[in-house]
mmCIF file with all atom_site columns, C-alpha atoms in Angstrom:
data_model
loop_
_atom_site.group_PDB
_atom_site.id
_atom_site.type_symbol
_atom_site.label_atom_id
_atom_site.label_alt_id
_atom_site.label_comp_id
_atom_site.label_asym_id
_atom_site.label_entity_id
_atom_site.label_seq_id
_atom_site.pdbx_PDB_ins_code
_atom_site.Cartn_x
_atom_site.Cartn_y
_atom_site.Cartn_z
_atom_site.occupancy
_atom_site.B_iso_or_equiv
_atom_site.pdbx_formal_charge
_atom_site.auth_seq_id
_atom_site.auth_comp_id
_atom_site.auth_asym_id
_atom_site.auth_atom_id
_atom_site.pdbx_PDB_model_num
ATOM 1   C CA . MET A 1 1   ? -65.707 31.530 -44.412 1.00 0.00 ? 2   MET A CA 1
ATOM 2   C CA . PRO A 1 2   ? -65.634 29.198 -41.441 1.00 0.00 ? 3   PRO A CA 1
ATOM 3   C CA . THR A 1 3   ? -63.383 26.198 -42.031 1.00 0.00 ? 4   THR A CA 1
ATOM 4   C CA . SER A 1 4   ? -66.293 23.874 -41.231 1.00 0.00 ? 5   SER A CA 1
ATOM 5   C CA . LEU A 1 5   ? -67.992 25.056 -44.433 1.00 0.00 ? 6   LEU A CA 1
ATOM 6   C CA . ALA A 1 6   ? -64.892 24.643 -46.622 1.00 0.00 ? 7   ALA A CA 1
ATOM 7   C CA . PRO A 1 7   ? -65.654 21.031 -47.662 1.00 0.00 ? 8   PRO A CA 1
ATOM 8   C CA . LEU A 1 8   ? -69.200 22.051 -48.616 1.00 0.00 ? 9   LEU A CA 1
ATOM 9   C CA . ALA A 1 9   ? -67.893 24.972 -50.677 1.00 0.00 ? 10  ALA A CA 1
ATOM 10  C CA . LEU A 1 10  ? -65.424 22.646 -52.391 1.00 0.00 ? 11  LEU A CA 1
ATOM 11  C CA . LEU A 1 11  ? -68.169 20.135 -53.151 1.00 0.00 ? 12  LEU A CA 1
ATOM 12  C CA . LEU A 1 12  ? -70.366 22.899 -54.572 1.00 0.00 ? 13  LEU A CA 1
ATOM 13  C CA . ALA A 1 13  ? -67.511 24.173 -56.761 1.00 0.00 ? 14  ALA A CA 1
ATOM 14  C CA . ALA A 1 14  ? -66.882 20.640 -58.055 1.00 0.00 ? 15  ALA A CA 1
ATOM 15  C CA . ALA A 1 15  ? -70.609 20.214 -58.816 1.00 0.00 ? 16  ALA A CA 1
ATOM 16  C CA . PHE A 1 16  ? -70.719 23.467 -60.791 1.00 0.00 ? 17  PHE A CA 1
ATOM 17  C CA . TRP A 1 17  ? -67.561 22.430 -62.648 1.00 0.00 ? 18  TRP A CA 1
ATOM 18  C CA . GLY A 1 18  ? -69.152 19.093 -63.561 1.00 0.00 ? 19  GLY A CA 1
ATOM 19  C CA . PHE A 1 19  ? -72.463 20.681 -64.578 1.00 0.00 ? 20  PHE A CA 1
ATOM 20  C CA . GLY A 1 20  ? -70.448 23.059 -66.757 1.00 0.00 ? 21  GLY A CA 1
ATOM 21  C CA . ASN A 1 21  ? -68.946 20.138 -68.666 1.00 0.00 ? 22  ASN A CA 1
ATOM 22  C CA . LEU A 1 22  ? -72.409 18.731 -69.353 1.00 0.00 ? 23  LEU A CA 1
ATOM 23  C CA . SER A 1 23  ? -73.745 22.150 -70.373 1.00 0.00 ? 24  SER A CA 1
ATOM 24  C CA . GLN A 1 24  ? -70.860 22.765 -72.751 1.00 0.00 ? 25  GLN A CA 1
ATOM 25  C CA . LYS A 1 25  ? -71.361 19.389 -74.419 1.00 0.00 ? 26  LYS A CA 1
ATOM 26  C CA . LEU A 1 26  ? -75.124 20.022 -74.783 1.00 0.00 ? 27  LEU A CA 1
ATOM 27  C CA . VAL A 1 27  ? -74.571 23.499 -76.261 1.00 0.00 ? 28  VAL A CA 1
ATOM 28  C CA . LEU A 1 28  ? -72.630 21.929 -79.123 1.00 0.00 ? 29  LEU A CA 1
ATOM 29  C CA . ALA A 1 29  ? -75.867 20.326 -80.352 1.00 0.00 ? 30  ALA A CA 1
ATOM 30  C CA . ASP A 1 30  ? -77.074 23.834 -81.296 1.00 0.00 ? 31  ASP A CA 1
ATOM 31  C CA . ILE A 1 31  ? -73.940 25.834 -82.096 1.00 0.00 ? 32  ILE A CA 1
ATOM 32  C CA . GLY A 1 32  ? -70.466 24.973 -83.326 1.00 0.00 ? 33  GLY A CA 1
ATOM 33  C CA . PRO A 1 33  ? -67.295 24.862 -81.231 1.00 0.00 ? 34  PRO A CA 1
ATOM 34  C CA . PHE A 1 34  ? -66.007 28.206 -82.525 1.00 0.00 ? 35  PHE A CA 1
ATOM 35  C CA . SER A 1 35  ? -69.318 29.906 -81.673 1.00 0.00 ? 36  SER A CA 1
ATOM 36  C CA . ALA A 1 36  ? -69.224 28.336 -78.198 1.00 0.00 ? 37  ALA A CA 1
ATOM 37  C CA . VAL A 1 37  ? -65.698 29.660 -77.617 1.00 0.00 ? 38  VAL A CA 1
ATOM 38  C CA . SER A 1 38  ? -66.741 33.091 -78.900 1.00 0.00 ? 39  SER A CA 1
ATOM 39  C CA . LEU A 1 39  ? -69.756 33.163 -76.580 1.00 0.00 ? 40  LEU A CA 1
ATOM 40  C CA . ARG A 1 40  ? -67.678 32.143 -73.555 1.00 0.00 ? 41  ARG A CA 1
ATOM 41  C CA . CYS A 1 41  ? -65.064 34.788 -74.352 1.00 0.00 ? 42  CYS A CA 1
ATOM 42  C CA . ALA A 1 42  ? -67.734 37.482 -74.840 1.00 0.00 ? 43  ALA A CA 1
ATOM 43  C CA . ILE A 1 43  ? -69.187 36.693 -71.415 1.00 0.00 ? 44  ILE A CA 1
ATOM 44  C CA . ALA A 1 44  ? -65.706 36.746 -69.878 1.00 0.00 ? 45  ALA A CA 1
ATOM 45  C CA . ALA A 1 45  ? -64.937 40.085 -71.566 1.00 0.00 ? 46  ALA A CA 1
ATOM 46  C CA . ALA A 1 46  ? -68.171 41.584 -70.226 1.00 0.00 ? 47  ALA A CA 1
ATOM 47  C CA . VAL A 1 47  ? -67.114 40.594 -66.711 1.00 0.00 ? 48  VAL A CA 1
ATOM 48  C CA . MET A 1 48  ? -63.405 41.466 -67.013 1.00 0.00 ? 49  MET A CA 1
ATOM 49  C CA . ILE A 1 49  ? -63.454 44.805 -68.882 1.00 0.00 ? 50  ILE A CA 1
ATOM 50  C CA . PRO A 1 50  ? -64.977 46.741 -65.964 1.00 0.00 ? 51  PRO A CA 1
ATOM 51  C CA . LEU A 1 51  ? -62.357 45.213 -63.658 1.00 0.00 ? 52  LEU A CA 1
ATOM 52  C CA . ILE A 1 52  ? -59.553 46.183 -66.044 1.00 0.00 ? 53  ILE A CA 1
ATOM 53  C CA . LEU A 1 53  ? -60.889 49.745 -66.264 1.00 0.00 ? 54  LEU A CA 1
ATOM 54  C CA . PHE A 1 54  ? -61.041 49.849 -62.457 1.00 0.00 ? 55  PHE A CA 1
ATOM 55  C CA . GLU A 1 55  ? -57.338 48.943 -62.228 1.00 0.00 ? 56  GLU A CA 1
ATOM 56  C CA . LYS A 1 56  ? -55.374 52.040 -61.272 1.00 0.00 ? 57  LYS A CA 1
ATOM 57  C CA . LYS A 1 57  ? -51.880 50.761 -62.114 1.00 0.00 ? 58  LYS A CA 1
ATOM 58  C CA . PRO A 1 58  ? -50.603 51.923 -65.512 1.00 0.00 ? 59  PRO A CA 1
ATOM 59  C CA . VAL A 1 59  ? -49.281 49.220 -67.811 1.00 0.00 ? 60  VAL A CA 1
ATOM 60  C CA . ALA A 1 60  ? -45.628 50.166 -68.226 1.00 0.00 ? 61  ALA A CA 1
ATOM 61  C CA . ASP A 1 61  ? -43.784 47.142 -66.852 1.00 0.00 ? 62  ASP A CA 1
ATOM 62  C CA . GLN A 1 62  ? -41.046 45.516 -68.895 1.00 0.00 ? 63  GLN A CA 1
ATOM 63  C CA . GLY A 1 63  ? -42.375 42.467 -70.728 1.00 0.00 ? 64  GLY A CA 1
ATOM 64  C CA . TYR A 1 64  ? -46.023 43.037 -69.744 1.00 0.00 ? 65  TYR A CA 1
ATOM 65  C CA . TRP A 1 65  ? -47.513 42.634 -73.221 1.00 0.00 ? 66  TRP A CA 1
ATOM 66  C CA . LYS A 1 66  ? -45.312 39.643 -74.063 1.00 0.00 ? 67  LYS A CA 1
ATOM 67  C CA . SER A 1 67  ? -46.476 38.005 -70.846 1.00 0.00 ? 68  SER A CA 1
ATOM 68  C CA . ILE A 1 68  ? -50.140 38.825 -71.583 1.00 0.00 ? 69  ILE A CA 1
ATOM 69  C CA . LEU A 1 69  ? -49.717 37.331 -75.064 1.00 0.00 ? 70  LEU A CA 1
ATOM 70  C CA . MET A 1 70  ? -48.321 34.093 -73.577 1.00 0.00 ? 71  MET A CA 1
ATOM 71  C CA . VAL A 1 71  ? -51.130 33.844 -70.999 1.00 0.00 ? 72  VAL A CA 1
ATOM 72  C CA . SER A 1 72  ? -53.818 34.656 -73.578 1.00 0.00 ? 73  SER A CA 1
ATOM 73  C CA . GLY A 1 73  ? -52.363 32.336 -76.211 1.00 0.00 ? 74  GLY A CA 1
ATOM 74  C CA . ALA A 1 74  ? -52.224 29.347 -73.864 1.00 0.00 ? 75  ALA A CA 1
ATOM 75  C CA . PHE A 1 75  ? -55.779 29.969 -72.670 1.00 0.00 ? 76  PHE A CA 1
ATOM 76  C CA . THR A 1 76  ? -57.095 30.452 -76.214 1.00 0.00 ? 77  THR A CA 1
ATOM 77  C CA . ALA A 1 77  ? -55.509 27.185 -77.321 1.00 0.00 ? 78  ALA A CA 1
ATOM 78  C CA . ALA A 1 78  ? -56.875 25.331 -74.278 1.00 0.00 ? 79  ALA A CA 1
ATOM 79  C CA . ILE A 1 79  ? -60.437 26.588 -74.565 1.00 0.00 ? 80  ILE A CA 1
ATOM 80  C CA . THR A 1 80  ? -60.594 26.084 -78.342 1.00 0.00 ? 81  THR A CA 1
ATOM 81  C CA . ILE A 1 81  ? -59.220 22.532 -78.215 1.00 0.00 ? 82  ILE A CA 1
ATOM 82  C CA . GLN A 1 82  ? -61.587 21.849 -75.308 1.00 0.00 ? 83  GLN A CA 1
ATOM 83  C CA . GLN A 1 83  ? -64.671 22.787 -77.330 1.00 0.00 ? 84  GLN A CA 1
ATOM 84  C CA . TYR A 1 84  ? -63.623 20.568 -80.240 1.00 0.00 ? 85  TYR A CA 1
ATOM 85  C CA . ALA A 1 85  ? -62.763 17.744 -77.825 1.00 0.00 ? 86  ALA A CA 1
ATOM 86  C CA . TYR A 1 86  ? -66.359 17.656 -76.566 1.00 0.00 ? 87  TYR A CA 1
ATOM 87  C CA . LEU A 1 87  ? -67.401 16.471 -80.032 1.00 0.00 ? 88  LEU A CA 1
ATOM 88  C CA . GLY A 1 88  ? -65.404 13.246 -79.688 1.00 0.00 ? 89  GLY A CA 1
ATOM 89  C CA . ALA A 1 89  ? -65.460 12.358 -75.989 1.00 0.00 ? 90  ALA A CA 1
ATOM 90  C CA . SER A 1 90  ? -67.994 11.442 -73.346 1.00 0.00 ? 91  SER A CA 1
ATOM 91  C CA . VAL A 1 91  ? -68.698 13.962 -70.588 1.00 0.00 ? 92  VAL A CA 1
ATOM 92  C CA . THR A 1 92  ? -67.267 11.474 -68.077 1.00 0.00 ? 93  THR A CA 1
ATOM 93  C CA . ASN A 1 93  ? -63.958 11.163 -69.908 1.00 0.00 ? 94  ASN A CA 1
ATOM 94  C CA . ALA A 1 94  ? -63.900 14.918 -70.577 1.00 0.00 ? 95  ALA A CA 1
ATOM 95  C CA . SER A 1 95  ? -64.385 15.692 -66.885 1.00 0.00 ? 96  SER A CA 1
ATOM 96  C CA . PHE A 1 96  ? -61.536 13.415 -65.841 1.00 0.00 ? 97  PHE A CA 1
ATOM 97  C CA . LEU A 1 97  ? -59.125 14.262 -68.637 1.00 0.00 ? 98  LEU A CA 1
ATOM 98  C CA . VAL A 1 98  ? -59.401 18.057 -68.374 1.00 0.00 ? 99  VAL A CA 1
ATOM 99  C CA . ASN A 1 99  ? -58.579 17.791 -64.690 1.00 0.00 ? 100 ASN A CA 1
ATOM 100 C CA . THR A 1 100 ? -55.276 16.129 -65.505 1.00 0.00 ? 101 THR A CA 1
ATOM 101 C CA . CYS A 1 101 ? -54.097 19.722 -65.956 1.00 0.00 ? 102 CYS A CA 1
ATOM 102 C CA . VAL A 1 102 ? -53.791 19.813 -62.161 1.00 0.00 ? 103 VAL A CA 1
ATOM 103 C CA . VAL A 1 103 ? -51.095 17.146 -62.187 1.00 0.00 ? 104 VAL A CA 1
ATOM 104 C CA . LEU A 1 104 ? -49.538 18.444 -65.397 1.00 0.00 ? 105 LEU A CA 1
ATOM 105 C CA . THR A 1 105 ? -49.025 21.931 -63.942 1.00 0.00 ? 106 THR A CA 1
ATOM 106 C CA . PRO A 1 106 ? -46.146 20.925 -61.614 1.00 0.00 ? 107 PRO A CA 1
ATOM 107 C CA . LEU A 1 107 ? -44.561 19.087 -64.558 1.00 0.00 ? 108 LEU A CA 1
ATOM 108 C CA . ILE A 1 108 ? -44.781 22.224 -66.730 1.00 0.00 ? 109 ILE A CA 1
ATOM 109 C CA . ALA A 1 109 ? -43.439 24.346 -63.844 1.00 0.00 ? 110 ALA A CA 1
ATOM 110 C CA . TRP A 1 110 ? -40.518 21.942 -63.539 1.00 0.00 ? 111 TRP A CA 1
ATOM 111 C CA . LEU A 1 111 ? -39.793 21.969 -67.292 1.00 0.00 ? 112 LEU A CA 1
ATOM 112 C CA . ALA A 1 112 ? -40.258 25.724 -67.753 1.00 0.00 ? 113 ALA A CA 1
ATOM 113 C CA . LEU A 1 113 ? -39.024 27.100 -64.441 1.00 0.00 ? 114 LEU A CA 1
ATOM 114 C CA . GLY A 1 114 ? -36.996 24.342 -62.844 1.00 0.00 ? 115 GLY A CA 1
ATOM 115 C CA . GLN A 1 115 ? -39.399 24.084 -59.882 1.00 0.00 ? 116 GLN A CA 1
ATOM 116 C CA . ILE A 1 116 ? -39.110 20.585 -58.501 1.00 0.00 ? 117 ILE A CA 1
ATOM 117 C CA . ALA A 1 117 ? -42.361 18.784 -57.662 1.00 0.00 ? 118 ALA A CA 1
ATOM 118 C CA . GLY A 1 118 ? -42.888 17.282 -54.237 1.00 0.00 ? 119 GLY A CA 1
ATOM 119 C CA . ARG A 1 119 ? -43.759 13.683 -53.460 1.00 0.00 ? 120 ARG A CA 1
ATOM 120 C CA . SER A 1 120 ? -47.504 14.352 -53.397 1.00 0.00 ? 121 SER A CA 1
ATOM 121 C CA . GLU A 1 121 ? -47.423 15.912 -56.882 1.00 0.00 ? 122 GLU A CA 1
ATOM 122 C CA . ILE A 1 122 ? -45.421 12.972 -58.233 1.00 0.00 ? 123 ILE A CA 1
ATOM 123 C CA . ALA A 1 123 ? -47.851 10.500 -56.621 1.00 0.00 ? 124 ALA A CA 1
ATOM 124 C CA . ALA A 1 124 ? -50.857 12.381 -58.064 1.00 0.00 ? 125 ALA A CA 1
ATOM 125 C CA . THR A 1 125 ? -49.265 12.314 -61.517 1.00 0.00 ? 126 THR A CA 1
ATOM 126 C CA . VAL A 1 126 ? -48.699 8.553  -61.312 1.00 0.00 ? 127 VAL A CA 1
ATOM 127 C CA . ILE A 1 127 ? -52.307 8.013  -60.185 1.00 0.00 ? 128 ILE A CA 1
ATOM 128 C CA . ALA A 1 128 ? -53.629 10.232 -63.007 1.00 0.00 ? 129 ALA A CA 1
ATOM 129 C CA . ILE A 1 129 ? -51.566 8.319  -65.576 1.00 0.00 ? 130 ILE A CA 1
ATOM 130 C CA . GLY A 1 130 ? -53.069 5.124  -64.169 1.00 0.00 ? 131 GLY A CA 1
ATOM 131 C CA . GLY A 1 131 ? -56.550 6.602  -64.626 1.00 0.00 ? 132 GLY A CA 1
ATOM 132 C CA . ILE A 1 132 ? -55.759 7.561  -68.213 1.00 0.00 ? 133 ILE A CA 1
ATOM 133 C CA . PHE A 1 133 ? -54.495 4.015  -68.778 1.00 0.00 ? 134 PHE A CA 1
ATOM 134 C CA . LEU A 1 134 ? -57.795 2.605  -67.472 1.00 0.00 ? 135 LEU A CA 1
ATOM 135 C CA . ILE A 1 135 ? -59.965 5.063  -69.449 1.00 0.00 ? 136 ILE A CA 1
ATOM 136 C CA . SER A 1 136 ? -58.092 4.212  -72.646 1.00 0.00 ? 137 SER A CA 1
ATOM 137 C CA . GLY A 1 137 ? -58.976 0.542  -72.332 1.00 0.00 ? 138 GLY A CA 1
ATOM 138 C CA . ALA A 1 138 ? -55.305 -0.362 -72.603 1.00 0.00 ? 139 ALA A CA 1
ATOM 139 C CA . SER A 1 139 ? -55.683 -2.590 -69.551 1.00 0.00 ? 140 SER A CA 1
ATOM 140 C CA . SER A 1 140 ? -57.898 -4.904 -71.636 1.00 0.00 ? 141 SER A CA 1
ATOM 141 C CA . GLY A 1 141 ? -55.272 -5.095 -74.361 1.00 0.00 ? 142 GLY A CA 1
ATOM 142 C CA . ALA A 1 142 ? -56.906 -2.802 -76.943 1.00 0.00 ? 143 ALA A CA 1
ATOM 143 C CA . PRO A 1 143 ? -56.623 0.954  -76.393 1.00 0.00 ? 144 PRO A CA 1
ATOM 144 C CA . THR A 1 144 ? -59.904 2.672  -77.222 1.00 0.00 ? 145 THR A CA 1
ATOM 145 C CA . MET A 1 145 ? -59.131 6.339  -76.703 1.00 0.00 ? 146 MET A CA 1
ATOM 146 C CA . GLN A 1 146 ? -61.088 8.402  -79.180 1.00 0.00 ? 147 GLN A CA 1
ATOM 147 C CA . TYR A 1 147 ? -59.723 11.546 -80.846 1.00 0.00 ? 148 TYR A CA 1
ATOM 148 C CA . GLY A 1 148 ? -61.754 13.587 -78.329 1.00 0.00 ? 149 GLY A CA 1
ATOM 149 C CA . ASP A 1 149 ? -59.952 11.929 -75.426 1.00 0.00 ? 150 ASP A CA 1
ATOM 150 C CA . VAL A 1 150 ? -56.573 12.750 -76.942 1.00 0.00 ? 151 VAL A CA 1
ATOM 151 C CA . ALA A 1 151 ? -57.746 16.305 -77.635 1.00 0.00 ? 152 ALA A CA 1
ATOM 152 C CA . TRP A 1 152 ? -58.746 16.600 -73.964 1.00 0.00 ? 153 TRP A CA 1
ATOM 153 C CA . LEU A 1 153 ? -55.241 15.646 -72.907 1.00 0.00 ? 154 LEU A CA 1
ATOM 154 C CA . VAL A 1 154 ? -53.836 18.299 -75.248 1.00 0.00 ? 155 VAL A CA 1
ATOM 155 C CA . ALA A 1 155 ? -56.301 20.865 -73.834 1.00 0.00 ? 156 ALA A CA 1
ATOM 156 C CA . ALA A 1 156 ? -55.236 19.880 -70.304 1.00 0.00 ? 157 ALA A CA 1
ATOM 157 C CA . LEU A 1 157 ? -51.608 20.425 -71.303 1.00 0.00 ? 158 LEU A CA 1
ATOM 158 C CA . PHE A 1 158 ? -52.450 23.934 -72.545 1.00 0.00 ? 159 PHE A CA 1
ATOM 159 C CA . TYR A 1 159 ? -54.417 24.634 -69.350 1.00 0.00 ? 160 TYR A CA 1
ATOM 160 C CA . ALA A 1 160 ? -51.325 23.628 -67.360 1.00 0.00 ? 161 ALA A CA 1
ATOM 161 C CA . ILE A 1 161 ? -49.150 25.931 -69.490 1.00 0.00 ? 162 ILE A CA 1
ATOM 162 C CA . TRP A 1 162 ? -51.730 28.688 -68.953 1.00 0.00 ? 163 TRP A CA 1
ATOM 163 C CA . MET A 1 163 ? -51.681 28.252 -65.162 1.00 0.00 ? 164 MET A CA 1
ATOM 164 C CA . VAL A 1 164 ? -47.887 28.450 -65.027 1.00 0.00 ? 165 VAL A CA 1
ATOM 165 C CA . ALA A 1 165 ? -47.822 31.469 -67.375 1.00 0.00 ? 166 ALA A CA 1
ATOM 166 C CA . LEU A 1 166 ? -50.573 33.195 -65.391 1.00 0.00 ? 167 LEU A CA 1
ATOM 167 C CA . GLY A 1 167 ? -48.715 32.602 -62.135 1.00 0.00 ? 168 GLY A CA 1
ATOM 168 C CA . ARG A 1 168 ? -45.530 34.046 -63.604 1.00 0.00 ? 169 ARG A CA 1
ATOM 169 C CA . HIS A 1 169 ? -47.436 37.040 -64.981 1.00 0.00 ? 170 HIS A CA 1
ATOM 170 C CA . ALA A 1 170 ? -49.107 37.768 -61.636 1.00 0.00 ? 171 ALA A CA 1
ATOM 171 C CA . ALA A 1 171 ? -45.782 37.484 -59.797 1.00 0.00 ? 172 ALA A CA 1
ATOM 172 C CA . ALA A 1 172 ? -44.008 39.795 -62.228 1.00 0.00 ? 173 ALA A CA 1
ATOM 173 C CA . HIS A 1 173 ? -46.702 42.369 -62.943 1.00 0.00 ? 174 HIS A CA 1
ATOM 174 C CA . GLY A 1 174 ? -49.060 42.343 -59.992 1.00 0.00 ? 175 GLY A CA 1
ATOM 175 C CA . CYS A 1 175 ? -52.585 41.183 -59.481 1.00 0.00 ? 176 CYS A CA 1
ATOM 176 C CA . PRO A 1 176 ? -55.444 42.788 -61.401 1.00 0.00 ? 177 PRO A CA 1
ATOM 177 C CA . VAL A 1 177 ? -57.683 45.112 -59.406 1.00 0.00 ? 178 VAL A CA 1
ATOM 178 C CA . GLY A 1 178 ? -55.410 45.006 -56.400 1.00 0.00 ? 179 GLY A CA 1
ATOM 179 C CA . PRO A 1 179 ? -52.011 46.012 -55.084 1.00 0.00 ? 180 PRO A CA 1
ATOM 180 C CA . HIS A 1 180 ? -48.961 45.569 -57.276 1.00 0.00 ? 181 HIS A CA 1
ATOM 181 C CA . ALA A 1 181 ? -46.860 42.531 -56.385 1.00 0.00 ? 182 ALA A CA 1
ATOM 182 C CA . SER A 1 182 ? -43.933 44.725 -55.368 1.00 0.00 ? 183 SER A CA 1
ATOM 183 C CA . SER A 1 183 ? -46.113 46.563 -52.817 1.00 0.00 ? 184 SER A CA 1
ATOM 184 C CA . LEU A 1 184 ? -47.190 43.360 -51.028 1.00 0.00 ? 185 LEU A CA 1
#
């Protein structure tokens, strides 16, 4: 893709992400959170199973299944908490709070792996905490975070754990439907 189109592609991705938050909240008017998670996972399985079957590399690496369990567990927790969080938070708050996973990921990488965050990551974390402070209403003296807002922060934490675990898994065991990491 030409670099001149990159900002447009990024804007389009952000729009789809935002529309997804609204769609997920609206779906909960007709089905429960567990059904919504099940439906999302069924769609993901339908897309991923052919890719897994296409993978030529046998699964024999040391620690592969333990790593898959960690990645899957973190994602399952994140997506399940996310669906329940929609019941108690506005779409606006949900959209902001779930994206705090981006600034939580370097923190998790530091705690779990000892990877030290750079200045830009630390600045982004401080700004995000300021945004959470403003959303909570604490600046007016009376915090008004609902249980859904808190659940979104917990979901964001699990998404951050998932991203770190997924990165470690890919580094150790190779990328799906592609060359093994050791052959790169």
